[in-house]
Short mmCIF file of C-alpha atoms in Angstrom, two decimals:
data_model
loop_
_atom_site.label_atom_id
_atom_site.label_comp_id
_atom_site.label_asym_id
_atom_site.label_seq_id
_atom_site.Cartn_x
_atom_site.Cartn_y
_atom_site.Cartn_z
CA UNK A 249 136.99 62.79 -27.27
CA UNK A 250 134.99 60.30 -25.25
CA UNK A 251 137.46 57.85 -25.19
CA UNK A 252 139.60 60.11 -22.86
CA UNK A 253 136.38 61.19 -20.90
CA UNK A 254 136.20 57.94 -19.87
CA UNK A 255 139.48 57.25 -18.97
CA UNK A 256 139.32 60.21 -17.10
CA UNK A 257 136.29 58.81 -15.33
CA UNK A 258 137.47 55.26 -14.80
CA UNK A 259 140.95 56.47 -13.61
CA UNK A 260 139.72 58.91 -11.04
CA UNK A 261 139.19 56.80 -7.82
CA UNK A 262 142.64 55.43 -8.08
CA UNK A 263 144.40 58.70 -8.84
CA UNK A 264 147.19 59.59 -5.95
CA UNK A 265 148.31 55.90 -6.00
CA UNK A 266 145.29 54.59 -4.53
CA UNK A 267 145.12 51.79 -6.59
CA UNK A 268 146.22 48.09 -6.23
CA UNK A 269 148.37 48.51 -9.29
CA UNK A 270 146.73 45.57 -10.97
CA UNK A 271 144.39 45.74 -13.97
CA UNK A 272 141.84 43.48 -11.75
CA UNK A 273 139.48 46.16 -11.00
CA UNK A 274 135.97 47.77 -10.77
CA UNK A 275 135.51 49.80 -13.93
CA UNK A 276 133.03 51.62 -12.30
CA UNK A 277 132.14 52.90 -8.78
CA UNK A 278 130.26 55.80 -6.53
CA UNK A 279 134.10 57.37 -6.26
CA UNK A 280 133.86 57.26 -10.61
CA UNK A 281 133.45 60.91 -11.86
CA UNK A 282 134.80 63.25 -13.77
CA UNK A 283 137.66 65.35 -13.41
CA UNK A 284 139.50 68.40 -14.94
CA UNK A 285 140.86 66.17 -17.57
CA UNK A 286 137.13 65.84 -18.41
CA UNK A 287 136.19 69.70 -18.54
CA UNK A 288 139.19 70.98 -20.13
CA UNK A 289 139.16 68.11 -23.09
CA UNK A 290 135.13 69.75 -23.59
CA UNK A 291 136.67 73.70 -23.51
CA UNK A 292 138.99 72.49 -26.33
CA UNK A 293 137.49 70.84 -28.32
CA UNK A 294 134.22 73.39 -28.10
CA UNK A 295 137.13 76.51 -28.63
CA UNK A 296 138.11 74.58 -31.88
CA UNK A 297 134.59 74.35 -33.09
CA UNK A 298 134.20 78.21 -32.69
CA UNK A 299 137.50 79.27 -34.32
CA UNK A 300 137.23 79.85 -38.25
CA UNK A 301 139.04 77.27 -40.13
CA UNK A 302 141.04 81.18 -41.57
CA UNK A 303 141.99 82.32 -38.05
CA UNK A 304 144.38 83.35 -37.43
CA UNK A 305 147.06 81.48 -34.53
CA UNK A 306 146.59 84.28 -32.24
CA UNK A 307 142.86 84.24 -32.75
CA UNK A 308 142.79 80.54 -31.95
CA UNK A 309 144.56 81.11 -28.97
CA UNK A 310 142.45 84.08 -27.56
CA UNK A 311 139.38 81.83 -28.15
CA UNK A 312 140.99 78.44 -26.26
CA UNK A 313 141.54 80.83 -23.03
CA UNK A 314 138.10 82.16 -23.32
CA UNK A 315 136.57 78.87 -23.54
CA UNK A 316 138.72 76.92 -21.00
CA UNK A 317 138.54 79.85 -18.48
CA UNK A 318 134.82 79.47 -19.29
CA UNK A 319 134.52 75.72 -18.29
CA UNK A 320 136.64 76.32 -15.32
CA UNK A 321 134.70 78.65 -14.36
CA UNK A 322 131.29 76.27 -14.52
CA UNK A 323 133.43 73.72 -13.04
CA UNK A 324 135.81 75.55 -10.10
CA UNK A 325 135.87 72.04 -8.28
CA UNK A 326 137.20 69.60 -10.93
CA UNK A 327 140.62 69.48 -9.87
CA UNK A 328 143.35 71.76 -11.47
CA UNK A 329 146.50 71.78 -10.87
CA UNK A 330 147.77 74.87 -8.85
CA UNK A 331 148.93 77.06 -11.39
CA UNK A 332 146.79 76.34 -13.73
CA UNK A 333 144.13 77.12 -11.23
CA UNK A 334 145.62 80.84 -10.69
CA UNK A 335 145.31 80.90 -14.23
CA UNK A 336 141.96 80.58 -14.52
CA UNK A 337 141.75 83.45 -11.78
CA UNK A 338 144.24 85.97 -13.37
CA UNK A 339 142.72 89.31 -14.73
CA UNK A 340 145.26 88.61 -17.87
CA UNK A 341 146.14 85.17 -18.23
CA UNK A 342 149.54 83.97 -19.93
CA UNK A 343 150.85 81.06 -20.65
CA UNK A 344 153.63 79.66 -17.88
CA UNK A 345 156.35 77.22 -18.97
CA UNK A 346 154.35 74.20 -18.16
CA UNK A 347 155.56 71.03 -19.14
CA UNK A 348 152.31 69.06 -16.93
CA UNK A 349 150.51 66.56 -18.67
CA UNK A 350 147.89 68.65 -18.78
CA UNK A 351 148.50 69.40 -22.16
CA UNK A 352 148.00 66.06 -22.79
CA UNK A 353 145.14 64.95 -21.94
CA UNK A 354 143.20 67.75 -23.53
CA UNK A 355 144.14 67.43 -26.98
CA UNK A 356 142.22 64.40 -28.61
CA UNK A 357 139.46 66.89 -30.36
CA UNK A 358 142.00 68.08 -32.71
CA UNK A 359 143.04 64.74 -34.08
CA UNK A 360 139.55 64.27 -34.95
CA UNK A 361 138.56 67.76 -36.66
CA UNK A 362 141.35 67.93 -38.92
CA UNK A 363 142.40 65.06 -41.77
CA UNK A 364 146.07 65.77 -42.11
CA UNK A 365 148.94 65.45 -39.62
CA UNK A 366 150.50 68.88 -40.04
CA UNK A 367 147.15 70.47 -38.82
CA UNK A 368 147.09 68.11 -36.39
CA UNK A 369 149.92 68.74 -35.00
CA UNK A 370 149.61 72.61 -35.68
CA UNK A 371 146.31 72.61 -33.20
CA UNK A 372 147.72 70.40 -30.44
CA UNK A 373 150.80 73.01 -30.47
CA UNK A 374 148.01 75.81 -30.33
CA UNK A 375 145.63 73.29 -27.66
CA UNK A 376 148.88 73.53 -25.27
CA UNK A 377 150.59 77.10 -25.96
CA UNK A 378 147.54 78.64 -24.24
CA UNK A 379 149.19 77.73 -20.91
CA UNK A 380 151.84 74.85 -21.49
CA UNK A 381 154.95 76.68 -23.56
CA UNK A 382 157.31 74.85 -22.62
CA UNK A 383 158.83 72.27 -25.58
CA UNK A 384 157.98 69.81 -23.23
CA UNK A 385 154.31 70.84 -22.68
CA UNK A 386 153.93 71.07 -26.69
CA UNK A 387 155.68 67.76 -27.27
CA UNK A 388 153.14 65.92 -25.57
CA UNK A 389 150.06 67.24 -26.59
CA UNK A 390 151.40 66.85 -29.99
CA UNK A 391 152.97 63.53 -29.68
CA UNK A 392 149.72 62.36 -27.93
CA UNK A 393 146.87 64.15 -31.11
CA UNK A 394 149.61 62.23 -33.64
CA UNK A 395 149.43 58.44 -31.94
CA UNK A 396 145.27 59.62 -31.89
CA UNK A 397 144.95 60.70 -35.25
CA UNK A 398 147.26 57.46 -36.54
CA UNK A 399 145.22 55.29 -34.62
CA UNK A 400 141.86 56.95 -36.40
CA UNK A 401 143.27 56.75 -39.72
CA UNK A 402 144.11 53.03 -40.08
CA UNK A 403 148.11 52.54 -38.76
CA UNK A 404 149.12 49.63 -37.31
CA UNK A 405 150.63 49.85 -33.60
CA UNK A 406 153.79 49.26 -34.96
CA UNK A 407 153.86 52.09 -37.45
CA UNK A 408 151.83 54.16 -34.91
CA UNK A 409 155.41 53.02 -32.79
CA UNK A 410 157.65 53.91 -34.91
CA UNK A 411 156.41 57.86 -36.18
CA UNK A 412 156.07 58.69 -32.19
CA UNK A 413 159.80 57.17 -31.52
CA UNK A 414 160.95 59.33 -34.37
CA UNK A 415 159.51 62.35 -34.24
CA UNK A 416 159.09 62.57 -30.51
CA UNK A 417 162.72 60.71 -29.12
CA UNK A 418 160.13 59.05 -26.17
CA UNK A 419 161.44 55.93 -25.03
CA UNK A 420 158.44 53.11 -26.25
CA UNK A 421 160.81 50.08 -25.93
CA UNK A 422 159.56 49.44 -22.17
CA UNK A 423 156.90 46.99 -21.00
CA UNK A 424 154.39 48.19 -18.54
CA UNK A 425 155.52 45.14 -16.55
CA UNK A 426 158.82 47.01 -16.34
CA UNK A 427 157.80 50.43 -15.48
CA UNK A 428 155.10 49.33 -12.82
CA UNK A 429 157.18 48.78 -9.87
CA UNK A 430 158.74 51.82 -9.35
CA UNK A 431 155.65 54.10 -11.30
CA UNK A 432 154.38 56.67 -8.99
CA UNK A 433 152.23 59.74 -9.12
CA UNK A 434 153.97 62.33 -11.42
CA UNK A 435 152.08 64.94 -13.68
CA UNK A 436 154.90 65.93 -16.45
CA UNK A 437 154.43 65.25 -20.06
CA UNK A 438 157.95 63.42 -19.93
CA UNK A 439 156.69 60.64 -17.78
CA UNK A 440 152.88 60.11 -18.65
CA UNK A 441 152.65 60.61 -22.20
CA UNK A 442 155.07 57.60 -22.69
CA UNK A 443 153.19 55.56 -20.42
CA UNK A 444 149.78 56.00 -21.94
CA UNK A 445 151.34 55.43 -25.19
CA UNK A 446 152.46 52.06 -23.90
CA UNK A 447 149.31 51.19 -22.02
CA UNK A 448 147.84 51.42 -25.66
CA UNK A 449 150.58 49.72 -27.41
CA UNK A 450 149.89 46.98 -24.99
CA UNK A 451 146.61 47.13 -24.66
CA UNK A 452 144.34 44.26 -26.55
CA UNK A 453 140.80 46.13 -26.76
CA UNK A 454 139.32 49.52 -25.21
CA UNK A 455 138.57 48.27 -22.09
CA UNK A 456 141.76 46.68 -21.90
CA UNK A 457 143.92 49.89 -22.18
CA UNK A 458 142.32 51.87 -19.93
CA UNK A 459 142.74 48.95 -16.92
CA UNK A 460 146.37 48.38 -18.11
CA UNK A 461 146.84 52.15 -18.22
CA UNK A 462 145.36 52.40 -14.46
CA UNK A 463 147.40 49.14 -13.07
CA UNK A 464 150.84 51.30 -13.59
CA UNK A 465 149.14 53.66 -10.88
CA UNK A 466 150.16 57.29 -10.83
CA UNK A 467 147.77 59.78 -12.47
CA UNK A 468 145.70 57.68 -13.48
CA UNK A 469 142.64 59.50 -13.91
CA UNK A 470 145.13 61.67 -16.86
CA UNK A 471 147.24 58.61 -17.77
CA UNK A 472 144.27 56.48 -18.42
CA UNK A 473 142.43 59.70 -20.29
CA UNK A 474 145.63 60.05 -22.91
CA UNK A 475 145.83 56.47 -23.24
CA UNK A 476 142.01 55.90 -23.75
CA UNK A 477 142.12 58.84 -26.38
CA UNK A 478 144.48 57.03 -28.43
CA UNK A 479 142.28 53.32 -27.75
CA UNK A 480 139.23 55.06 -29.00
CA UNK A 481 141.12 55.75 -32.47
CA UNK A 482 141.85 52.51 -32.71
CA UNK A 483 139.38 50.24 -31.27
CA UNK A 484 136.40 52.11 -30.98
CA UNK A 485 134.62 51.91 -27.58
CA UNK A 486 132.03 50.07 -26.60
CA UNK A 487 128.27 50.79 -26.85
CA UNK A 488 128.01 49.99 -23.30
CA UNK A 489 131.04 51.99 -21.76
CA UNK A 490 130.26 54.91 -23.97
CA UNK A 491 126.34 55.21 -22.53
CA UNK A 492 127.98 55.13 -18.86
CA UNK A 493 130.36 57.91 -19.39
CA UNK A 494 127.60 59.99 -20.70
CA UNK A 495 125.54 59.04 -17.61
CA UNK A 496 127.90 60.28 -15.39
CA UNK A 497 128.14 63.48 -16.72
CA UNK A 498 126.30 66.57 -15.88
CA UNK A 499 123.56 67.95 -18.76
CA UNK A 500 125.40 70.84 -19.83
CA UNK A 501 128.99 68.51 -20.29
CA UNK A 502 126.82 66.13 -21.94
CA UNK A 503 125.51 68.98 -24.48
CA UNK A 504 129.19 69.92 -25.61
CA UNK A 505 129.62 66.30 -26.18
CA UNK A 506 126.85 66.02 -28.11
CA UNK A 507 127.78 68.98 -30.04
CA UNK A 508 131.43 67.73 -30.81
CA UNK A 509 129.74 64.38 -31.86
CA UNK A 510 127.32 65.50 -34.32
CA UNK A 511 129.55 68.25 -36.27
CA UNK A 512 131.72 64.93 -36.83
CA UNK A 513 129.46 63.66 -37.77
CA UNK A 514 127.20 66.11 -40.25
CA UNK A 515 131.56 66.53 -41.67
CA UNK A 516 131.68 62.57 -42.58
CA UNK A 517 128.02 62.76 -44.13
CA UNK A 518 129.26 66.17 -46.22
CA UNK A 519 132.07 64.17 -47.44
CA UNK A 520 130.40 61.02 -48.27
CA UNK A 521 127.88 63.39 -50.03
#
């Protein structure tokens, strides 16, 4: 999950187009902070950890809501999108045809607590159902947990390529020197996922995604969170960009994190054992 907290944290002064569109820039500034791709990526992956590994889907889902209505709650100022925001305020909330990239940018804990690509992919659909029904909605948080959890698991970019062209239909044949240009700020699944997906594809380390990611411009702070979840799979991150994105978030986020981190980690000791 980190790796798309701190794309999320990276991205977020040059969100709205406010960017040079160029991969020459600070990584880090006093404008660098988390955003609601930060809190909402926590609430899932911390609604995952609660549900029993027998619930059932409906279960799951009333336990996603609770959580993310939770952190939204904690966090009112993060920056939600306007539905999503009455959402969090309705006395029944129901899920409403989204097809945002929200559901996107949440997703990467799921492609890290389960070892197979049908649960995988069963989560993500759960991860974005909450709120984002629309085929569109579920096709990119699934297509983005699959390039994750193919990136954890030892593919090569190529093969990683070729599974999200087939399964998915999204267009991956672009450069990011071709889609810069004309990229602007949009927040569907249909034209972010992609991107990210190509930021990694191009990319030639972690730190090299996330700025190639944030040159196209856009959303960046999301585009360079998806993009960065899928880098983190595949590169790792480093020691010293992982200890900054924990700095810059508040105790309580940091706690989750922590949380998330060591149940992986107690899972891959149990295993070994």
């Amino acid at each position: 999950m980190l790796g798309a907290i701190l794309g999320d944290i990276i991205g977020s002064p040059y969100e709205f187009d406010r960017g040079n569109k160029t991969k020459d820039f600070p990584l880090f500034s006093k404008e660098s902070t988390f955003t609601d791709d930060t809190v909402m990526t926590l609430a899932v992956g911390t609604a995952f950890l609660e549900a029993s590994p027998k619930a059932t889907d409906d279960r799951v889902l009333q336990i996603l809501a609770a959580r993310m209505r939770q952190f939204g709650k904690m966090y009112p100022h993060a920056g939600y999108g306007f539905r999503f925001s009455i959402w969090l305020r309705s006395g029944n909330p129901q899920p409403y045809n989204s097809y945002g990239n929200g559901s996107a940018m949440r997703v990467s804990s799921v492609a890290w607590l389960y070892d197979d690509m049908d649960a995988v992919r069963h989560a993500a659909r759960l991860s974005a159902e909450v709120t984002h029904n629309h085929p569109e909605g579920i096709k990119g948080a699934e297509a983005t947990a699959a390039a994750i959890f193919l990136a954890r698991t030892g593919s090569s970019k190529a093969q990683i390529r070729a599974y999200i062209e087939e399964q998915f239909g999204y267009d991956l044949s672009r450069t990011c020197d071709q889609i810069r240009p004309t990229y602007c700020h949009v927040e569907s699944c249909q034209e972010t996922v992609p991107e990210a997906i190509i930021s990694f594809l191009e990319g030639e380390n972690y730190e090299d995604v996330i700025r190639t990611a944030v040159s196209l411009g856009g959303d960046t702070d999301t585009l360079a969170a998806i993009a960065g979840s899928i880098a983190e799979g595949y590169y790792g991150i480093p020691e010293a960009l992982r200890q900054e994105a924990i700095a810059r978030l508040p105790l309580e986020l940091r706690g989750f994190l922590a949380c998330f981190t060591n149940y992986l980690k107690s899972e891959k000791q149990s295993t070994l054992d």
